[in-house]
C-alpha positions as semicolon CSV with decimal commas, in nm:
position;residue;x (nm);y (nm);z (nm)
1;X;-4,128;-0,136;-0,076
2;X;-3,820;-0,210;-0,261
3;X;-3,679;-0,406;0,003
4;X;-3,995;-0,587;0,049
5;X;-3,944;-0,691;-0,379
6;X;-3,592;-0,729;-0,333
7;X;-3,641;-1,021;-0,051
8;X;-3,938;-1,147;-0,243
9;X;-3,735;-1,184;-0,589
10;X;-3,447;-1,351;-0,377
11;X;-3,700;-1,604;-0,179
12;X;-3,848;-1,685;-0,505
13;X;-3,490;-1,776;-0,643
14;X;-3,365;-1,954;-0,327
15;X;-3,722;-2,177;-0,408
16;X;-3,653;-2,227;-0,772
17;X;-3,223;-2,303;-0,690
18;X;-3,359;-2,579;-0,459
19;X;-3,620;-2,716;-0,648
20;X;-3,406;-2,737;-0,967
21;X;-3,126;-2,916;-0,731
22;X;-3,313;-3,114;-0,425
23;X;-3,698;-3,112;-0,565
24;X;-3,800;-3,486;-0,563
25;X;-4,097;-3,427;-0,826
26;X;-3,949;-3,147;-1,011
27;X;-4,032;-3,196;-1,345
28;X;-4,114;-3,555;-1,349
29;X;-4,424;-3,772;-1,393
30;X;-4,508;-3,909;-1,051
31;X;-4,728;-4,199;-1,222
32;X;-4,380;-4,339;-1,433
33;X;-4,214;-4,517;-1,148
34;X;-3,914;-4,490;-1,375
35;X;-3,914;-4,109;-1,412
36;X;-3,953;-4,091;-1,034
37;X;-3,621;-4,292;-0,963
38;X;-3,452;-4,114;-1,225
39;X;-3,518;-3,798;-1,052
40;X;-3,443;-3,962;-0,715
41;X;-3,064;-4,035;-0,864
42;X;-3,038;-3,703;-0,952
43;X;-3,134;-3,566;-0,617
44;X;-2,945;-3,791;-0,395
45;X;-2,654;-3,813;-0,637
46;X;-2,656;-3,364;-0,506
47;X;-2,686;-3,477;-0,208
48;X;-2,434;-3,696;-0,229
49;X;-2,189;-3,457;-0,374
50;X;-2,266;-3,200;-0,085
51;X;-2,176;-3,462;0,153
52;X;-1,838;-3,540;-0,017
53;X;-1,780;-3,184;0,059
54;X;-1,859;-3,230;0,406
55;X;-1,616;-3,528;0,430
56;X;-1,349;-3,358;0,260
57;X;-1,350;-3,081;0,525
58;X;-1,417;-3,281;0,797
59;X;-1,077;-3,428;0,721
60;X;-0,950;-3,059;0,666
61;X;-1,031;-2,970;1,000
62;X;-0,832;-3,220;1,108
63;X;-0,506;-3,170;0,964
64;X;-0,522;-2,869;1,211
65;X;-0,625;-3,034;1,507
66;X;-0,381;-3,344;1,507
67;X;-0,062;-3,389;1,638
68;X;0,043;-3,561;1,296
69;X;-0,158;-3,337;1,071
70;X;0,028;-3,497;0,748
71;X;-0,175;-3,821;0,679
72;X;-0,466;-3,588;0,747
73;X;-0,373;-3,350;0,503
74;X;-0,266;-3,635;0,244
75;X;-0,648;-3,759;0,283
76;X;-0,799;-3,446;0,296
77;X;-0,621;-3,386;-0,053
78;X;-0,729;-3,711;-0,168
79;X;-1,081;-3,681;-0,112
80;X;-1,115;-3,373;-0,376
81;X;-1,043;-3,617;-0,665
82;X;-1,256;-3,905;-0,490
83;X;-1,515;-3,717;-0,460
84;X;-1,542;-3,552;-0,861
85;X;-1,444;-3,892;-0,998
86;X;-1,754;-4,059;-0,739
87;X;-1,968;-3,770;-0,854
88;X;-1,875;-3,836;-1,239
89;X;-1,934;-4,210;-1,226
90;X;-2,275;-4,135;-1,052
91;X;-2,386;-3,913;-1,320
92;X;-2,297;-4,132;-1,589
93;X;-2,473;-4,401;-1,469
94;X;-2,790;-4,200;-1,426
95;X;-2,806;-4,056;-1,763
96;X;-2,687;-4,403;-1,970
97;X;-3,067;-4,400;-1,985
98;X;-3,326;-4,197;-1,820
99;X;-3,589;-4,447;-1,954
100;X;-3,450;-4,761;-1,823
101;X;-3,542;-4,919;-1,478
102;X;-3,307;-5,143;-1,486
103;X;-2,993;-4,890;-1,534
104;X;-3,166;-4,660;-1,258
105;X;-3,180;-4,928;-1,000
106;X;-2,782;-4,982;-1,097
107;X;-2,768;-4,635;-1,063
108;X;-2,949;-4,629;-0,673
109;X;-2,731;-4,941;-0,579
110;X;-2,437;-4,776;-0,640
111;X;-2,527;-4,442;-0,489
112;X;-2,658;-4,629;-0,215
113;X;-2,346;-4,854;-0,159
114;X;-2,125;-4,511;-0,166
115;X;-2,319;-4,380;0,087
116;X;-2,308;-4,668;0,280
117;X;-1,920;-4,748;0,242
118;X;-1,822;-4,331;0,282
119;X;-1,949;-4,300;0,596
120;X;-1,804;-4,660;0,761
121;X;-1,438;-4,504;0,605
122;X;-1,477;-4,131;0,766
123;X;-1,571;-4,285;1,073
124;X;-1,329;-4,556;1,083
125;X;-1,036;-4,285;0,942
126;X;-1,106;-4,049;1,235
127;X;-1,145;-4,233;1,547
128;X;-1,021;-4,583;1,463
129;X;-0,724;-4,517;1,296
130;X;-0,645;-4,127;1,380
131;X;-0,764;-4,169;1,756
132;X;-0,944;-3,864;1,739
133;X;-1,210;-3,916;2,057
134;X;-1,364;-3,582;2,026
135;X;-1,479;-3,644;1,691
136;X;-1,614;-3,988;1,788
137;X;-1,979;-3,878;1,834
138;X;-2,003;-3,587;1,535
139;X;-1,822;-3,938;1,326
140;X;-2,136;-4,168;1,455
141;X;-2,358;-3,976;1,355
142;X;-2,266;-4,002;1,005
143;X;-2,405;-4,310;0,973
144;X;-2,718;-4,254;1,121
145;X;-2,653;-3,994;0,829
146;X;-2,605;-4,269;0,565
147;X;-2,922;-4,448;0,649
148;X;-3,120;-4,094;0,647
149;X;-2,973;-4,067;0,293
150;X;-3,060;-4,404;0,153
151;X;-3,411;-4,403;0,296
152;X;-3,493;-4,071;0,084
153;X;-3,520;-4,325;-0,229
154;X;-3,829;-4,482;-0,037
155;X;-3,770;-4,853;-0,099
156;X;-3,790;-5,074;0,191
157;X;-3,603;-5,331;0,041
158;X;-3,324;-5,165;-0,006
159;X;-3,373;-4,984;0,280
160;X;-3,360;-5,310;0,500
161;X;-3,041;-5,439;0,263
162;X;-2,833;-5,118;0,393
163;X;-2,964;-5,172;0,702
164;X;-2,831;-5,549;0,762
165;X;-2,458;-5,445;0,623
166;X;-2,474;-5,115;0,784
167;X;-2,550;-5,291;1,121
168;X;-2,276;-5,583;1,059
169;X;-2,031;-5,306;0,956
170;X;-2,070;-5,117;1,260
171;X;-2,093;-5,392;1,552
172;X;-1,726;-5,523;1,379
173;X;-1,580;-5,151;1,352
174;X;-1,744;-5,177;1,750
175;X;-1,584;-5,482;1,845
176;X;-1,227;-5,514;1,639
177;X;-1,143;-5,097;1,663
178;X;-1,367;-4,921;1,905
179;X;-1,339;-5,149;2,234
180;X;-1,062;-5,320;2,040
181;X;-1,208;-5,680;2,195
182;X;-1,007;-5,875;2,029
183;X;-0,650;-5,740;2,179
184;X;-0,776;-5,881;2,521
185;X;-0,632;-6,250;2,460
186;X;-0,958;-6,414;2,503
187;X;-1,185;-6,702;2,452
188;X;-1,539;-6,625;2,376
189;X;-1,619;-6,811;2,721
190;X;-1,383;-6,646;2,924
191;X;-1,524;-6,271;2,711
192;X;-1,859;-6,399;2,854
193;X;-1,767;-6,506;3,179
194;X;-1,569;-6,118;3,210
195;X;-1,835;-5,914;3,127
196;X;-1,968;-5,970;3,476
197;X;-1,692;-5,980;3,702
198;X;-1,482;-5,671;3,517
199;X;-1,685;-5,327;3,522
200;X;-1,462;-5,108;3,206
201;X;-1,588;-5,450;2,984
202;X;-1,921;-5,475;3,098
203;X;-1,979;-5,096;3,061
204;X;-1,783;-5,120;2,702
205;X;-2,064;-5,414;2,577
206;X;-2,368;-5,264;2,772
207;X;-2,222;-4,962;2,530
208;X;-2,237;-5,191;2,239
209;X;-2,553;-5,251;2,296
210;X;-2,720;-4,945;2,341
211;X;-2,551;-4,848;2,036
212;X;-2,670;-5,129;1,880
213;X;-3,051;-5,096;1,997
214;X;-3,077;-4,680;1,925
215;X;-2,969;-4,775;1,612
216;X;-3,252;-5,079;1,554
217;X;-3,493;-4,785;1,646
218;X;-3,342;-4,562;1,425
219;X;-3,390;-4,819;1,144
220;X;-3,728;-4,915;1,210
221;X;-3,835;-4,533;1,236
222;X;-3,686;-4,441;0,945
223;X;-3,884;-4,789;0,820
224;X;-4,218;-4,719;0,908
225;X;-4,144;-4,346;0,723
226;X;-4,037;-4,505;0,391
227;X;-4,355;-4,734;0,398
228;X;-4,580;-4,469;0,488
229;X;-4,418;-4,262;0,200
230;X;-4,459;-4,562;-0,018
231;X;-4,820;-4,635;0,041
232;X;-4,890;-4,260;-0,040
233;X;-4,711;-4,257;-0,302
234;X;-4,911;-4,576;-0,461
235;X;-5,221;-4,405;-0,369
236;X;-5,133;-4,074;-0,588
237;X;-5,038;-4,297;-0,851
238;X;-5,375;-4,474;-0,831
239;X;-5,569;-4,185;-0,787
240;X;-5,376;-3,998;-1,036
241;X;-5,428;-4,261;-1,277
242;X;-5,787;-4,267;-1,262
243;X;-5,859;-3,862;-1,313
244;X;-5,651;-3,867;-1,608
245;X;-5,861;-4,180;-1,776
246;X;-6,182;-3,957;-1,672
247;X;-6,019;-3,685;-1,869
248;X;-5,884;-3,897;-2,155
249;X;-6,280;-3,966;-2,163
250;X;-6,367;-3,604;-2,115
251;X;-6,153;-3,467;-2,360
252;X;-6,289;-3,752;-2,575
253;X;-6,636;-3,589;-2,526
254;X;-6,507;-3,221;-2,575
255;X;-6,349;-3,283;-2,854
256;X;-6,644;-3,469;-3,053
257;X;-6,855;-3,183;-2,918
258;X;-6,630;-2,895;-3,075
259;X;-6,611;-3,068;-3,412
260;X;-7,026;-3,113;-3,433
261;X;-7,013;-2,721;-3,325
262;X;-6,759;-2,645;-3,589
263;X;-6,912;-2,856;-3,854
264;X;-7,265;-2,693;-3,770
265;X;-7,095;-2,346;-3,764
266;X;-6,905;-2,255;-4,142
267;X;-7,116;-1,921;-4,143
268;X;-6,980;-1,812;-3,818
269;X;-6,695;-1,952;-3,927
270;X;-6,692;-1,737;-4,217
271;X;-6,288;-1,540;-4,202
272;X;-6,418;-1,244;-4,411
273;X;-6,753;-1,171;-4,217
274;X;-6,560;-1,196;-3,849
275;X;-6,295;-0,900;-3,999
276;X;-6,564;-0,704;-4,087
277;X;-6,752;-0,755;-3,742
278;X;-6,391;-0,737;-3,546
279;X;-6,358;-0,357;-3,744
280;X;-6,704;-0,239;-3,683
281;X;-6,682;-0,309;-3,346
282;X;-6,368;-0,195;-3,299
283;X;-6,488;0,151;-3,479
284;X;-6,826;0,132;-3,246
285;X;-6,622;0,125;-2,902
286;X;-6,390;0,398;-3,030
287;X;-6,751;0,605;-3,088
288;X;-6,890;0,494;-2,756
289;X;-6,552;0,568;-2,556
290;X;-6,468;0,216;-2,450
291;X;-6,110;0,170;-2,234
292;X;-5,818;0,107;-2,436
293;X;-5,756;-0,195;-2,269
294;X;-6,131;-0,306;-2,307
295;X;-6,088;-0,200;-2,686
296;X;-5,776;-0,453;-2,722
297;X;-5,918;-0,742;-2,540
298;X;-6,267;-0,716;-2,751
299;X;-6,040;-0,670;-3,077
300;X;-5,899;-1,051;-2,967
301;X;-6,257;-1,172;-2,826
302;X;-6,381;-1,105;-3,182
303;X;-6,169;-1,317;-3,367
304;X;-6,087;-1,566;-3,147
305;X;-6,315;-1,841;-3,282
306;X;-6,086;-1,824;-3,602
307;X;-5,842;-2,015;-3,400
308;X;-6,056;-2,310;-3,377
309;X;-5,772;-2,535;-3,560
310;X;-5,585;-2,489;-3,240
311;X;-5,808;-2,693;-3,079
312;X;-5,978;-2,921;-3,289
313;X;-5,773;-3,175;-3,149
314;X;-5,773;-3,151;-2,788
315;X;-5,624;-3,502;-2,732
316;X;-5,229;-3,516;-2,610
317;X;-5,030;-3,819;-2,734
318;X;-4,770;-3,892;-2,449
319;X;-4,677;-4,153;-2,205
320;X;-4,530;-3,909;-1,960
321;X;-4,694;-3,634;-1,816
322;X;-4,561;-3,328;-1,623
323;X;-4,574;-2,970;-1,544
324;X;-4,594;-2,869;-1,916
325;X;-4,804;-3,156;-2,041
326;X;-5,067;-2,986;-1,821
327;X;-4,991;-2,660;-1,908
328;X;-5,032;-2,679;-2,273
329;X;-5,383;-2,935;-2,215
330;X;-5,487;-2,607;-2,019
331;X;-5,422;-2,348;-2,282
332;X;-5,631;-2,550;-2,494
333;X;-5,915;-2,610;-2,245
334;X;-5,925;-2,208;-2,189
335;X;-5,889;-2,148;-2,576
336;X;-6,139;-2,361;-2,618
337;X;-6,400;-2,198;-2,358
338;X;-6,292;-1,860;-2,544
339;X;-6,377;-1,986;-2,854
340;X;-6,743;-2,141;-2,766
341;X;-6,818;-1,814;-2,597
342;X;-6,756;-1,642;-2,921
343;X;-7,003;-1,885;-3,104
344;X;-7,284;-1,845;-2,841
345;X;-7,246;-1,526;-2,925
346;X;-7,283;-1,499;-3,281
347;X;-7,544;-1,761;-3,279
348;X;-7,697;-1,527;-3,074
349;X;-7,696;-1,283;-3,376
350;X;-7,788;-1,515;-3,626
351;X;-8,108;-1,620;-3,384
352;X;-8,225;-1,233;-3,317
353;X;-8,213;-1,175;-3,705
354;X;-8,404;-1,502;-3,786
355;X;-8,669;-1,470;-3,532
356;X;-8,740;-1,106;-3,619
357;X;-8,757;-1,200;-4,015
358;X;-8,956;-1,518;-3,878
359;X;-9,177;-1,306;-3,688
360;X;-9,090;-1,534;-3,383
361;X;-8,946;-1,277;-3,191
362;X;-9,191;-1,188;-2,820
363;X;-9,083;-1,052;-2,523
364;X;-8,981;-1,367;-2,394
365;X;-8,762;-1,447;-2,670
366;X;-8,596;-1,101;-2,596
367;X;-8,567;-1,135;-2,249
368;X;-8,374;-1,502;-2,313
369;X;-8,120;-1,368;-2,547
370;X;-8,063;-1,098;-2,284
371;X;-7,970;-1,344;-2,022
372;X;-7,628;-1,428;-2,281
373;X;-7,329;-1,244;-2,241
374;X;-7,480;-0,895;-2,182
375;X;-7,182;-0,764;-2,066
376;X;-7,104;-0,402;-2,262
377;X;-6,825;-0,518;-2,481
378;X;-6,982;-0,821;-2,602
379;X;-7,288;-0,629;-2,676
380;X;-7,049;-0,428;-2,919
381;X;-6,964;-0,722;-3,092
382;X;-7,326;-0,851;-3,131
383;X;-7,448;-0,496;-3,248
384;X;-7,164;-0,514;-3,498
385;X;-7,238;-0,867;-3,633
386;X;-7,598;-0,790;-3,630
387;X;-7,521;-0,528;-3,823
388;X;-7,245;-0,675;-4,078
389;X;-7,534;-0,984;-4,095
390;X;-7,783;-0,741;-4,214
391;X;-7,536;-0,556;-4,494
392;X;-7,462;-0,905;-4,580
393;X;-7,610;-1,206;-4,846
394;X;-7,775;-1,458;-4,615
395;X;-7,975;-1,782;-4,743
396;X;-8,314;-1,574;-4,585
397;X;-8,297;-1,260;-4,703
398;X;-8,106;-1,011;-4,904
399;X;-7,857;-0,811;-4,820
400;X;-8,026;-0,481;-4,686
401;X;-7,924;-0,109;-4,702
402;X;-7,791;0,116;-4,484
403;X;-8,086;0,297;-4,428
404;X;-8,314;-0,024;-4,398
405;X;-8,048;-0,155;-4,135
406;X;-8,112;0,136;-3,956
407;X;-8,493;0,127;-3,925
408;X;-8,462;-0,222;-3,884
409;X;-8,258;-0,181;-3,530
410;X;-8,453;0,124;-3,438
411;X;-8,779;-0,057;-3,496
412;X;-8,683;-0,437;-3,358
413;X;-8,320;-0,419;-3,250
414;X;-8,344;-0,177;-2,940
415;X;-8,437;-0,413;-2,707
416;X;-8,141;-0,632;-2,704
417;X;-7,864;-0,313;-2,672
418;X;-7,791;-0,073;-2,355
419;X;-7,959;0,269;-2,441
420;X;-7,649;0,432;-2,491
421;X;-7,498;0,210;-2,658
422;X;-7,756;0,203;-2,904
423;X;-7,741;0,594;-2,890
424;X;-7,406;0,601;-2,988
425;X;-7,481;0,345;-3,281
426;X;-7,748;0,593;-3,454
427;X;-7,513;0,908;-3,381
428;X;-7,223;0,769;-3,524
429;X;-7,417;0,568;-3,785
430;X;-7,303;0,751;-4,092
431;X;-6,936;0,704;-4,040
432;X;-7,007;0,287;-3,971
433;X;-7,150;0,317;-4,295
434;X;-6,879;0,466;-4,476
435;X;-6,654;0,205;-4,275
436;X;-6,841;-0,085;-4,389
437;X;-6,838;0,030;-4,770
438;X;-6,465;0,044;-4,674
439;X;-6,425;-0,288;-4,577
C-alpha cells in the first residue's frame, strides 16, 4: 500500500514537473490570444533548450567517433555557451512584456528562426563538413525535427514561412554539399542531358527528389494539423466567450438577488441572535449525542450567513481569466449556496412562529415546512432559533418565558422536530435555560 502511494505521489509530480515546464495552457487564459503565445514562448523556448542539449551531445559523441576528434571537441565545447547565451536572449525577449503581441511575435520569430537555422548547421557540421555518413539519416531527421518544433506554435503562416526557407535551405545543402553537383564541371544542359545516360546521377537526383517530396508531405501533414488545431482553438475561444457573457449575466442576476434577500433579511441578519442560536444548538447536539464532526460542521452551518459581505459582490473585475479566476468565482458561488441555505432556514423559523401566533398554522402548512432541510442537524439549528426567537423581543409578540416556551413547543412545536430530538429538548430543557440566561 505504501508502494502503491509512493508511485502515486511520484506520478502526480512527474504530471505537475511537466505541466509547469511543457503544459501549453498551464496557467493561461486560452481566450487572450496574447497570453496563449506568451505561454507558447515559454514552452518552446524549454523545448528549445532541451534540444540545444541534444545538439551539444550529438557533437560529443562525435569527438569519439572521428578520426580528427579535435574540431569536434572544439564545437562540442562551443555549443555549451551557444546554447545558455541562445537560451538567455530567448527569455529576455519573452518576458520584455508578457502583455504585448507585438514583442511575443518577435519573440516566436526568433525562436522559430533558431530552430530553423540550428538544425541546417548540425546537419551541415556532421555530414557536410565532418563526412560523417552514418550520422547522415539520425542528422535529417533533425529537420523534419525543426518543422515539428515550429508547428507546435499553431500558425500557418509562419508555419508555411519556415517551410519555404527550410525547403530552399535543404535542396542547396542537397545540391552544393550532399551530391556535391556543382564539382561535376557542368552546364545545366549537359546536368540535364546526364541524368539519363549516367545511373550514380540519376539515382543521386531521383534521391533529391524523394527527399524533396517526403518532405512536401511532411509539411502539408504537419499543415493540415496546425489548421485543425487552429480552428479548434477559435471554436473554444468562441464558445468560451459566450458561457462567460451568460455568466457575467448570471452573476448579474445572483448578485441583485442576494442583495434583495439581504436587504429583506436584517433580523436574520441579526450578529447577536445567530450566537445565541449557534450556542444553543451547539449545547442541544452535545445533549442529543450528535458526532463530533457533525457538531463542528453545524457550529459553521449556523453562522455562516454572517459572512454574507463575502459575497455581496459576486462580480470579478479582470480581463484575464485562469485556473484561479475560477477558483475564487467558485468559492463564492458555494459560499453563497451555504449562505441562502442558512436563510431558508431561519425563515423557516420565523414562518412556524408567525403562523402559530397567526393561527395560520394546519397540517398542510406543517407538512410544507417539513419538506425544508429536515435533515437532523439542521433541525437542531431550527429548534434552537425557534427557541432563541421565542426568549427574544420580536415586533409580534413579547419575549416569552422559559416555561411558556416550553408549553408552547410541547403544545404546537412537536410536529416540525424528530421525536427524539424533541425528547432530548424537554430532558435537557433546564440546563438550555440556564445557558440562554448565560448568553
Amino acid at each position: 500500500m505504501g508502494l502503491k502511494n509512493q508511485k502515486h505521489r511520484l506520478k502526480g509530480f512527474g504530471k505537475k514537473l511537466f505541466s509547469k515546464y511543457f503544459g501549453f495552457e498551464t496557467g493561461i487564459d486560452i481566450a487572450n490570444d496574447v497570453a496563449v503565445l506568451y505561454r507558447r514562448n515559454v514552452v518552446i523556448k524549454n523545448i528549445v533548450f532541451i534540444s540545444n542539449l541534444l545538439y551539444s551531445l550529438v557533437f560529443f559523441i562525435l569527438g569519439f567517433s572521428v578520426a580528427n576528434p579535435t574540431t569536434d571537441w572544439i564545437f562540442a565545447i562551443a555549443a555549451l555557451p551557444i546554447t545558455y547565451t541562445v537560451g538567455r536572449l530567448q527569455s529576455k525577449l519573452i518576458d520584455l512584456d508578457h502583455n504585448d503581441l507585438t514583442k511575443q511575435q518577435i519573440a516566436m520569430y526568433v525562436s522559430s528562426f533558431w530552430i530553423f537555422i540550428s538544425a541546417v548547421m548540425v546537419y551541415i557540421r556532421v555530414y557536410a563538413v565532418g563526412q560523417n555518413a552514418p550520422f547522415e539519416t539520425a542528422s535529417y531527421v533533425l529537420i523534419f525535427y525543426a518543422l515539428v518544433q515550429i508547428s507546435l506554435y499553431q500558425d500557418k503562416r509562419l508555419l508555411s514561412n519556415s517551410f519555404v526557407s527550410l525547403v530552399g535551405f535543404v535542396t542547396l545543402i542537397h545540391i552544393s554539399i550532399t551530391y556535391n553537383f556543382f564539382n561535376l564541371g557542368l552546364t545545366w544542359q549537359e546536368f540535364l542531358s546526364t541524368i539519363f545516360t549516367d545511373p550514380v546521377l540519376a539515382i543521386q537526383v531521383a534521391d533529391l527528389a524523394l527527399r524533396t517530396v517526403i518532405f512536401i508531405l511532411f509539411y502539408l501533414i504537419n499543415y493540415i494539423i496546425v489548421s485543425i488545431g487552429q480552428s479548434i482553438q477559435e471554436e473554444r475561444k468562441k464558445e468560451l466567450n459566450k458561457r462567460r457573457e451568460v455568466q457575467m449575466d448570471f452573476t448579474h442576476i445572483v448578485r441583485s438577488l442576494f442583495n434583495v434577500v439581504f436587504q429583506s433579511a436584517s433580523t436574520i441578519l441579526n450578529e447577536r441572535h445567530a450566537y445565541n442560536v449557534a450556542s444553543v444548538a451547539s449545547k442541544i447536539a452535545t445533549f442529543y449525542h450528535l458526532d463530533e464532526q457533525d457538531k463542528i460542521e453545524l457550529e459553521k452551518y449556523a453562522l455562516i450567513h454572517l459572512r454574507f459581505d463575502e459575497i455581496k459582490d459576486l462580480m470579478i473585475e479582470t480581463d484575464s481569466y485562469n485556473e484561479h479566476t475560477y477558483e475564487v468565482l467558485k468559492e463564492k458561488t458555494d459560499l453563497g449556496a451555504k449562505i441562502g441555505k442558512r436563510i431558508q432556514l431561519a425563515q423557516k423559523s420565523n414562518d412556524i412562529i408567525r403562523a402559530h401566533y397567526e393561527g395560520s398554522a394546519d397540517e398542510a402548512f406543517a407538512q410544507q415546512m417539513n419538506k425544508i432541510q429536515f435533515e437532523i442537524p439542521n433541525q437542531i439549528i431550527l429548534l434552537a432559533d425557534c427557541y432563541v426567537s421565542l426568549r427574544s423581543l420580536s415586533t409580534y409578540y413579547h419575549p416569552n418565558s422559559h416555561p411558556q416556551t416550553m408549553d408552547l413547543f410541547k403544545k404546537q412545536l412537536t410536529p416540525y422536530f424528530d421525536y427524539s430530538l424533541r425528547e432530548t429538548f424537554f430532558k435537557y430543557n433546564t440546563e438550555i435555560d440556564q445557558l440562554y440566561h448565560d448568553l
